[in-house]
PDB file of C-alpha atoms and ligand atoms in Angstrom:
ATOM      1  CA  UNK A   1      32.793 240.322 -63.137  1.00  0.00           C
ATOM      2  CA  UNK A   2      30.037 239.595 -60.494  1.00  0.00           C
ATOM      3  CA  UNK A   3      31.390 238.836 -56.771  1.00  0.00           C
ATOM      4  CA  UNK A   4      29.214 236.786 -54.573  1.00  0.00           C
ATOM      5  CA  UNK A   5      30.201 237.616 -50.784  1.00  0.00           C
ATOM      6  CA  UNK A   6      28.624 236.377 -47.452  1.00  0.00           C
ATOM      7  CA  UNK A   7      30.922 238.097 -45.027  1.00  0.00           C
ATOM      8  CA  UNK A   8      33.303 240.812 -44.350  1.00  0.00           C
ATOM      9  CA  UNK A   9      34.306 241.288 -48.214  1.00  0.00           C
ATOM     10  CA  UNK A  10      37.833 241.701 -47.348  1.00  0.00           C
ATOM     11  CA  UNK A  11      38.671 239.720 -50.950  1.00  0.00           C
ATOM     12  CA  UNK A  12      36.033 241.825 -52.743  1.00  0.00           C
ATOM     13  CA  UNK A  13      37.925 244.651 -51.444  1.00  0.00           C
ATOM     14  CA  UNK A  14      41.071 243.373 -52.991  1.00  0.00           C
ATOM     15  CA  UNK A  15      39.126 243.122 -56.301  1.00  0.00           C
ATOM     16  CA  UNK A  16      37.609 246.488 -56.025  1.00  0.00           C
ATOM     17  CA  UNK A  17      41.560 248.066 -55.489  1.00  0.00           C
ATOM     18  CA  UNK A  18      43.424 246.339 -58.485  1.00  0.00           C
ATOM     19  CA  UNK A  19      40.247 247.223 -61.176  1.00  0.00           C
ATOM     20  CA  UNK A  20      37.696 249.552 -60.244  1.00  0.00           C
ATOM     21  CA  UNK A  21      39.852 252.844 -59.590  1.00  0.00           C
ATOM     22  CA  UNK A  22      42.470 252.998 -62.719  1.00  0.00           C
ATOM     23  CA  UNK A  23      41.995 250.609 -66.430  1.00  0.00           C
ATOM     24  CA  UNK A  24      45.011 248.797 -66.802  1.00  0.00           C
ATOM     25  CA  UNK A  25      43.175 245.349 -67.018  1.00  0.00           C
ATOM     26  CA  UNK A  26      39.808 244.563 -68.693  1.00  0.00           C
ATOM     27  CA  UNK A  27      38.489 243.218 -65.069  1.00  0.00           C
ATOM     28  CA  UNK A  28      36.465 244.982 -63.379  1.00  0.00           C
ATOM     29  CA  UNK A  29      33.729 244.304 -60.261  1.00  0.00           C
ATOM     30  CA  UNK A  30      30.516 245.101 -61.979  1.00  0.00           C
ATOM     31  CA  UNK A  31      27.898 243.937 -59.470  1.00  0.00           C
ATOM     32  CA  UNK A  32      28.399 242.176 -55.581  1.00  0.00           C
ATOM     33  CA  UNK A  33      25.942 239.450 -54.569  1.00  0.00           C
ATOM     34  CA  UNK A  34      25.247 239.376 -50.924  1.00  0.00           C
ATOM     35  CA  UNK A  35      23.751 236.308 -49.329  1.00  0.00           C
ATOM     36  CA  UNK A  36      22.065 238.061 -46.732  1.00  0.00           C
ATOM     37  CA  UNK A  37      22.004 242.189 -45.935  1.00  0.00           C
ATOM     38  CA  UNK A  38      23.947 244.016 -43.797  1.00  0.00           C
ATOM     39  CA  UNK A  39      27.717 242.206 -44.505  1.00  0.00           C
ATOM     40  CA  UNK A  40      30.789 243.626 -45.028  1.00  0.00           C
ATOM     41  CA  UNK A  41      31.048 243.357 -48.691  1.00  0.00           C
ATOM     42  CA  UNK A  42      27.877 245.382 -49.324  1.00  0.00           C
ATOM     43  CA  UNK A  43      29.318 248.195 -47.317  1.00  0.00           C
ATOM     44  CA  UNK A  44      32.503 247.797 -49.670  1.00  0.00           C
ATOM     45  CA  UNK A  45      30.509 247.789 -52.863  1.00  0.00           C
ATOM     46  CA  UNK A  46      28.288 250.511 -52.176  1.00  0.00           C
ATOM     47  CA  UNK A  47      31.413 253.373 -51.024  1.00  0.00           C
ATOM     48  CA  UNK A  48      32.919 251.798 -54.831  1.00  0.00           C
ATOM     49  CA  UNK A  49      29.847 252.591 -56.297  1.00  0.00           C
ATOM     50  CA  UNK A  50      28.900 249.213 -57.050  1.00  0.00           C
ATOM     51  CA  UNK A  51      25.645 247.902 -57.984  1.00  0.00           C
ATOM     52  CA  UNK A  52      24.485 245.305 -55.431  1.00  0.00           C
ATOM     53  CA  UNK A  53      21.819 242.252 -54.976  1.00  0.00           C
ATOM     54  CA  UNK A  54      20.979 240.301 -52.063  1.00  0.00           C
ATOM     55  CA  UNK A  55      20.376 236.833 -53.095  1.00  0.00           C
ATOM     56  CA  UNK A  56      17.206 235.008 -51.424  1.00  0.00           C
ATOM     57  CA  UNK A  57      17.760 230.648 -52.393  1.00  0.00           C
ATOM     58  CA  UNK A  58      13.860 230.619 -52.869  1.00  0.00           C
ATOM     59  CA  UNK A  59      14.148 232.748 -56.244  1.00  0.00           C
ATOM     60  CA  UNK A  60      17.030 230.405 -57.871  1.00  0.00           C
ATOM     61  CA  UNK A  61      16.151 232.173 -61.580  1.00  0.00           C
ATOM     62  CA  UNK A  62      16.549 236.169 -60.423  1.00  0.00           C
ATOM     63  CA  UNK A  63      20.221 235.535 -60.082  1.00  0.00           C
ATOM     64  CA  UNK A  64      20.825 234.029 -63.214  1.00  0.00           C
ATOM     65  CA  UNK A  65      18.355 236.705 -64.942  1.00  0.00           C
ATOM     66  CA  UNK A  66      20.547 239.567 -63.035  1.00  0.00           C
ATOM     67  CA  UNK A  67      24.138 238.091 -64.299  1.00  0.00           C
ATOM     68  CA  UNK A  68      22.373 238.033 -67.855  1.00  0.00           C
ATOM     69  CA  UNK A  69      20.939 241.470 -67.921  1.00  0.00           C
ATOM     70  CA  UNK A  70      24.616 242.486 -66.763  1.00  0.00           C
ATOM     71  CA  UNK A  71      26.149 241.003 -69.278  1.00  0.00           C
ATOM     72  CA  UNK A  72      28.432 239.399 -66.678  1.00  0.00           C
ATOM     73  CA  UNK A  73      31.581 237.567 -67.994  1.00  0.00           C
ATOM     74  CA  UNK A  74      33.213 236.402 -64.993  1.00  0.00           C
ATOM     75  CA  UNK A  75      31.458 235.374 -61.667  1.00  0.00           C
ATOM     76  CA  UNK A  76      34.262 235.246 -58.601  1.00  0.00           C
ATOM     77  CA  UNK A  77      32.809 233.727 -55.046  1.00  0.00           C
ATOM     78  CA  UNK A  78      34.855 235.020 -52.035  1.00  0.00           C
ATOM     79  CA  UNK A  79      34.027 233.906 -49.327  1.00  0.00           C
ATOM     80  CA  UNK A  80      30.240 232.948 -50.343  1.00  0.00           C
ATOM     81  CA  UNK A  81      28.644 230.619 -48.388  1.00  0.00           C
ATOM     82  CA  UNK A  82      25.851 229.378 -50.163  1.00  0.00           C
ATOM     83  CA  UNK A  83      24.889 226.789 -52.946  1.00  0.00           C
ATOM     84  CA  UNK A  84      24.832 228.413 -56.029  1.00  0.00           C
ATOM     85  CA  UNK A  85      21.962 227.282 -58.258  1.00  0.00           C
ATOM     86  CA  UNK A  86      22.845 224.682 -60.580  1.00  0.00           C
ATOM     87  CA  UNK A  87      21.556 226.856 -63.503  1.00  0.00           C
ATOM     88  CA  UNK A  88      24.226 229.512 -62.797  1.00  0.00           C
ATOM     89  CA  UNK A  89      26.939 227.010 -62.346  1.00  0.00           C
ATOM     90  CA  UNK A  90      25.996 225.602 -65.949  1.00  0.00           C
ATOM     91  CA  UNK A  91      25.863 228.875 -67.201  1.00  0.00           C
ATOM     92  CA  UNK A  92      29.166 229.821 -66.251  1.00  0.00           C
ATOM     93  CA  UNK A  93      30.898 226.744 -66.626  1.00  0.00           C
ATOM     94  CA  UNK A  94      34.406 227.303 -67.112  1.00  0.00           C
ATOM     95  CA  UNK A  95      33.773 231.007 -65.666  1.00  0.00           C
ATOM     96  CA  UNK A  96      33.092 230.948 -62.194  1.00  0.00           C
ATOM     97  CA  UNK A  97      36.149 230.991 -59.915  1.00  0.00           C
ATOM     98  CA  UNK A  98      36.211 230.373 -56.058  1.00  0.00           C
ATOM     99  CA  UNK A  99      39.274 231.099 -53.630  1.00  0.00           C
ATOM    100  CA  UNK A 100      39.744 228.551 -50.594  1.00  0.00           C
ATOM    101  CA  UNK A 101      41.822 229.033 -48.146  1.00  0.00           C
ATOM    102  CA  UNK A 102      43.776 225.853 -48.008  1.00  0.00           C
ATOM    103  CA  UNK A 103      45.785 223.977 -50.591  1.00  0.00           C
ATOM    104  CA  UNK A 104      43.065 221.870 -52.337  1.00  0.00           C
ATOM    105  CA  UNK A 105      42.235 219.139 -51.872  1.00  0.00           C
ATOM    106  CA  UNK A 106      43.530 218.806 -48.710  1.00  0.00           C
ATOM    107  CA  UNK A 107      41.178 220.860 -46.023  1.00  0.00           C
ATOM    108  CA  UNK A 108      38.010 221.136 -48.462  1.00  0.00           C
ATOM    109  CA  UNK A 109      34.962 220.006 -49.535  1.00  0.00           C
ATOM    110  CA  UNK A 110      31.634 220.117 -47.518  1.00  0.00           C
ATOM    111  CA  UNK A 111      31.486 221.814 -44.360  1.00  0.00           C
ATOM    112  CA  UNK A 112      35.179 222.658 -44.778  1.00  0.00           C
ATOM    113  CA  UNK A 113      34.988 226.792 -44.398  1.00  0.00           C
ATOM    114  CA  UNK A 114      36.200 229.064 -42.409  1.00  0.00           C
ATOM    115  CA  UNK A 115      37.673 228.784 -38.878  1.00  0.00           C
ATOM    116  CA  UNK A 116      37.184 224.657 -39.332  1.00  0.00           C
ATOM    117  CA  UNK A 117      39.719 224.682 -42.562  1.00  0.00           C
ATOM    118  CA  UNK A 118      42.627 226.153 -40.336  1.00  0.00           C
ATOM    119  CA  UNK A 119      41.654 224.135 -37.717  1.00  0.00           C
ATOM    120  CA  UNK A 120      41.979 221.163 -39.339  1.00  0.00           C
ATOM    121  CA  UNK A 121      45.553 221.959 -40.647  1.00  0.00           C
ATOM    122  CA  UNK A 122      46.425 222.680 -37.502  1.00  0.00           C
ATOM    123  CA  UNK A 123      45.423 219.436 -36.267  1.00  0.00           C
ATOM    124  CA  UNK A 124      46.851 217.716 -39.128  1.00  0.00           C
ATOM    125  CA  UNK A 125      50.157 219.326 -37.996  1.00  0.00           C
ATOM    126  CA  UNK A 126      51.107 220.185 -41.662  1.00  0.00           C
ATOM    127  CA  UNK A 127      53.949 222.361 -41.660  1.00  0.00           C
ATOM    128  CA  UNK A 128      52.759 224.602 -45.197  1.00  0.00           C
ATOM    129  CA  UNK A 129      49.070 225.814 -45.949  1.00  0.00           C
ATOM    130  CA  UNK A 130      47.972 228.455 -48.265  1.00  0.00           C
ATOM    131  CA  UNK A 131      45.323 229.709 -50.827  1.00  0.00           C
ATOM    132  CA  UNK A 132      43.562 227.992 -53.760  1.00  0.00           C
ATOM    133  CA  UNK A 133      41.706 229.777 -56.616  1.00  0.00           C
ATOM    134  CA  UNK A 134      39.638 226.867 -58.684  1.00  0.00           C
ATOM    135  CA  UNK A 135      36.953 226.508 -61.314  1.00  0.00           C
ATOM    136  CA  UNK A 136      33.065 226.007 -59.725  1.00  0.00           C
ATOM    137  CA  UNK A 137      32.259 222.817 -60.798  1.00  0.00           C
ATOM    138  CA  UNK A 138      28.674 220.828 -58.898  1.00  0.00           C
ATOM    139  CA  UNK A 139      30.584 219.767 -55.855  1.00  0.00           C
ATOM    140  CA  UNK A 140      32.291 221.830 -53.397  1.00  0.00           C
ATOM    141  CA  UNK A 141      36.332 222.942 -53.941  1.00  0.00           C
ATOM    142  CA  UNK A 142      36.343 220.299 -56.764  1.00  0.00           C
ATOM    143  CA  UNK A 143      36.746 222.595 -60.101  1.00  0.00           C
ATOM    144  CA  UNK A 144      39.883 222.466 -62.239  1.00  0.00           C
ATOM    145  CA  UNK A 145      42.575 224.116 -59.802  1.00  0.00           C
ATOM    146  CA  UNK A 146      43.771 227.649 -61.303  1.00  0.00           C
ATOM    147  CA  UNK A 147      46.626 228.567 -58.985  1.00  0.00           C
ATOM    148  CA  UNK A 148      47.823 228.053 -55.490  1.00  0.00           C
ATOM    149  CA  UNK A 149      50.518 229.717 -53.294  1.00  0.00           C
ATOM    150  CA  UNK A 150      51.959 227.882 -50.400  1.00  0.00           C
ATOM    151  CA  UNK A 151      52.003 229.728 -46.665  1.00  0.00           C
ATOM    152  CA  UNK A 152      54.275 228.340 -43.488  1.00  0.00           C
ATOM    153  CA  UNK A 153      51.935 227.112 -40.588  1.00  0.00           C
ATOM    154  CA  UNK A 154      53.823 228.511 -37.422  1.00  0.00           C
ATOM    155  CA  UNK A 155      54.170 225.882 -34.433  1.00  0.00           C
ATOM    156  CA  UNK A 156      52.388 228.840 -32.550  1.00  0.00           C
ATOM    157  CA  UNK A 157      49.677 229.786 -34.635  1.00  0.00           C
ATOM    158  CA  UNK A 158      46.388 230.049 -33.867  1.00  0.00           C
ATOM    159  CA  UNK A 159      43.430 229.185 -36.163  1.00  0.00           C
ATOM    160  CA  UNK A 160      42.835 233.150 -36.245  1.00  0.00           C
ATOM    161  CA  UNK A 161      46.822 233.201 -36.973  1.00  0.00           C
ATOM    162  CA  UNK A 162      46.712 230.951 -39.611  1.00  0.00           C
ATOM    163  CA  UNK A 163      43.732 232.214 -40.834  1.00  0.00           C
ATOM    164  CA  UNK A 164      45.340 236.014 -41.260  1.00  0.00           C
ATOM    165  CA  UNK A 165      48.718 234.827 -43.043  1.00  0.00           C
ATOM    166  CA  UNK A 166      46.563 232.704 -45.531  1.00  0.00           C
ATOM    167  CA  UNK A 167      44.101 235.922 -46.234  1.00  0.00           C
ATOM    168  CA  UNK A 168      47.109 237.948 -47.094  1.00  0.00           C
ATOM    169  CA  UNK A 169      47.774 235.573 -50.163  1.00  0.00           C
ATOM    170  CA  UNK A 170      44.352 234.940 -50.924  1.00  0.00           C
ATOM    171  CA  UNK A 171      44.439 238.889 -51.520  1.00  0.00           C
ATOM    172  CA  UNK A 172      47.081 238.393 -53.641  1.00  0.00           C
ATOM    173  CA  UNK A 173      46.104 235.112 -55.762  1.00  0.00           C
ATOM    174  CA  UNK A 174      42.873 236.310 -56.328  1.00  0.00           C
ATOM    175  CA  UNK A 175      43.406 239.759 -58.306  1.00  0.00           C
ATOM    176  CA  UNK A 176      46.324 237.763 -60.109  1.00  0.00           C
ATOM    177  CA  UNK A 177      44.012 234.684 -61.269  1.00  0.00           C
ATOM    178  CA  UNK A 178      41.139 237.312 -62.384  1.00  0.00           C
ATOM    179  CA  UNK A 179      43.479 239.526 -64.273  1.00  0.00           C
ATOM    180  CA  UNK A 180      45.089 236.863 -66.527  1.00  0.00           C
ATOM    181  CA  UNK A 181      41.498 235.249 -67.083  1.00  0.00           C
ATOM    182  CA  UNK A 182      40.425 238.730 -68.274  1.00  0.00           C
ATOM    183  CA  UNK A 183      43.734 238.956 -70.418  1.00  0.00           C
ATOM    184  CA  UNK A 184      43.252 235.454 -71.640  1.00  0.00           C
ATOM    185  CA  UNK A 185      45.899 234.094 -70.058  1.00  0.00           C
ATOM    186  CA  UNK A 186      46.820 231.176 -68.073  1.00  0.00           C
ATOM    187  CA  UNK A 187      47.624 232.299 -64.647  1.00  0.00           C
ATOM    188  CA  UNK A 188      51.342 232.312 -64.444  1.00  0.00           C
ATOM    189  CA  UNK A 189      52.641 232.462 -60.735  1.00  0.00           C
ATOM    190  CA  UNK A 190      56.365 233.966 -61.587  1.00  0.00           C
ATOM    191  CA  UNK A 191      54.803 237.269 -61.856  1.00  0.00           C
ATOM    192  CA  UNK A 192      53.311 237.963 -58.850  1.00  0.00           C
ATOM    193  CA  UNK A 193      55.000 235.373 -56.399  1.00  0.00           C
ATOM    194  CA  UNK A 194      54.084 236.816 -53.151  1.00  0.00           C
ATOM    195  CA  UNK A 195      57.450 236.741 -50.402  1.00  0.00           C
ATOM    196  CA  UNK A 196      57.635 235.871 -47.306  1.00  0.00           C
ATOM    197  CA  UNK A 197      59.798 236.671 -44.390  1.00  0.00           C
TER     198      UNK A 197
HETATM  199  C1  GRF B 201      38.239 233.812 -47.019  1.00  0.00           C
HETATM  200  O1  GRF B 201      39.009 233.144 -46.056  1.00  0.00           O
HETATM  201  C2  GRF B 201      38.008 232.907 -48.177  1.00  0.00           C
HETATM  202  O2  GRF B 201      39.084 232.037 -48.448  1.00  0.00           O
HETATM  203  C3  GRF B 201      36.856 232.085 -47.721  1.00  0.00           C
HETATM  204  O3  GRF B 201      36.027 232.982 -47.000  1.00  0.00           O
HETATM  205  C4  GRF B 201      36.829 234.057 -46.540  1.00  0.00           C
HETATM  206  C5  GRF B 201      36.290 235.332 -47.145  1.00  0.00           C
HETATM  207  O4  GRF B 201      36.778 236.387 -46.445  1.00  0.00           O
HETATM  208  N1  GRF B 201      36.182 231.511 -48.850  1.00  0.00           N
HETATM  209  P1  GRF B 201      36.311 237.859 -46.919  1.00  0.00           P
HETATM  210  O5  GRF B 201      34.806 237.922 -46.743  1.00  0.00           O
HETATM  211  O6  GRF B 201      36.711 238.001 -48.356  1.00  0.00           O
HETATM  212  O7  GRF B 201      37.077 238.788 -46.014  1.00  0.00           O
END
């Protein structure tokens, strides 16, 4: 698989610990993307000995040439913030995943990232949020949904909070959805269902 990261990498990290230290799953993190230098996730792919890229928008065919040449199966975006070139979405139709971190598709969609998603819940005074992991289709947070897992939204919480709780089972989700995809598998959720206090 190919992750494409634009910040910390704290998901790609999660990758990089379930497949690219032992083999008990055919996954494994073959190349990071990087929508600018210097983020998190490059850090993280370079101490796993993982070959990067940083991706400039103005050379839409270098990406698509790179996933190619890397014989890339899977492409995963974690926390990527860019538009991803039509091309590549065609290419990998059906095998490019995305993880958002609210239950889709409530809190997504354009502009809906980050800090703003838990904000919005918050506002919304919804009493559950969590993490979705969902086919890339042309429009944002609108592929085929893969698996979600619910998280309580604390009277108290902050958006940082909120934000922390629903990054714990994005770590989780994510490995989960990627392994069963490699297995050929639907994603089942009784085997890994993350508890909470
Ligand atoms: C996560 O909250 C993810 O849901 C969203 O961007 C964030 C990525 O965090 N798409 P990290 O870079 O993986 O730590």
């Amino acid at each position: 698989m190919a992750v494409f990261a634009s910040g910390e990498g704290s998901n790609l990290q999660a990758l990089l610990d379930r497949f690219n230290h032992e083999d008990h799953s055919p996954a494994r993190v073959e190349l990071v993307v990087g929508s600018r230098p210097g983020i998190g996730a490059l850090e993280r792919a370079a101490s796993a000995g993982v070959p990067t890229m940083v991706w400039s928008p103005a050379e839409p065919a270098l990406l698509l040439q790179r996933l190619e040449a890397d014989a890339i199966d899977l492409v995963v975006l974690a926390g990527w913030l860019r538009l991803v070139p039509p091309a590549v979405v065609h290419r990998y139709q059906a095998r490019m995943i995305n993880i958002h971190p609210a239950l889709l598709p409530a809190f997504g969609g354009a502009g809906m990232y980050g800090a703003r998603v838990h904000e919005a819940v918050l506002a919304a005074g919804v009493r559950v949020s969590g993490a979705t992991v969902h086919f890339v289709d042309d429009e944002y947070d609108s592929g085929r949904i893969l698996a979600q897992w619910p998280v309580p939204v604390l009277r108290s919480d902050t958006p940082a909070e909120l934000a922390a709780r629903v990054l714990q089972a994005e770590h989780r989700i994510l490995p989960a959805v990627v392994d069963s995809l490699a297995r050929g598998e639907d994603p089942a959720i009784a085997s890994w269902l993350p508890s909470y206090p």
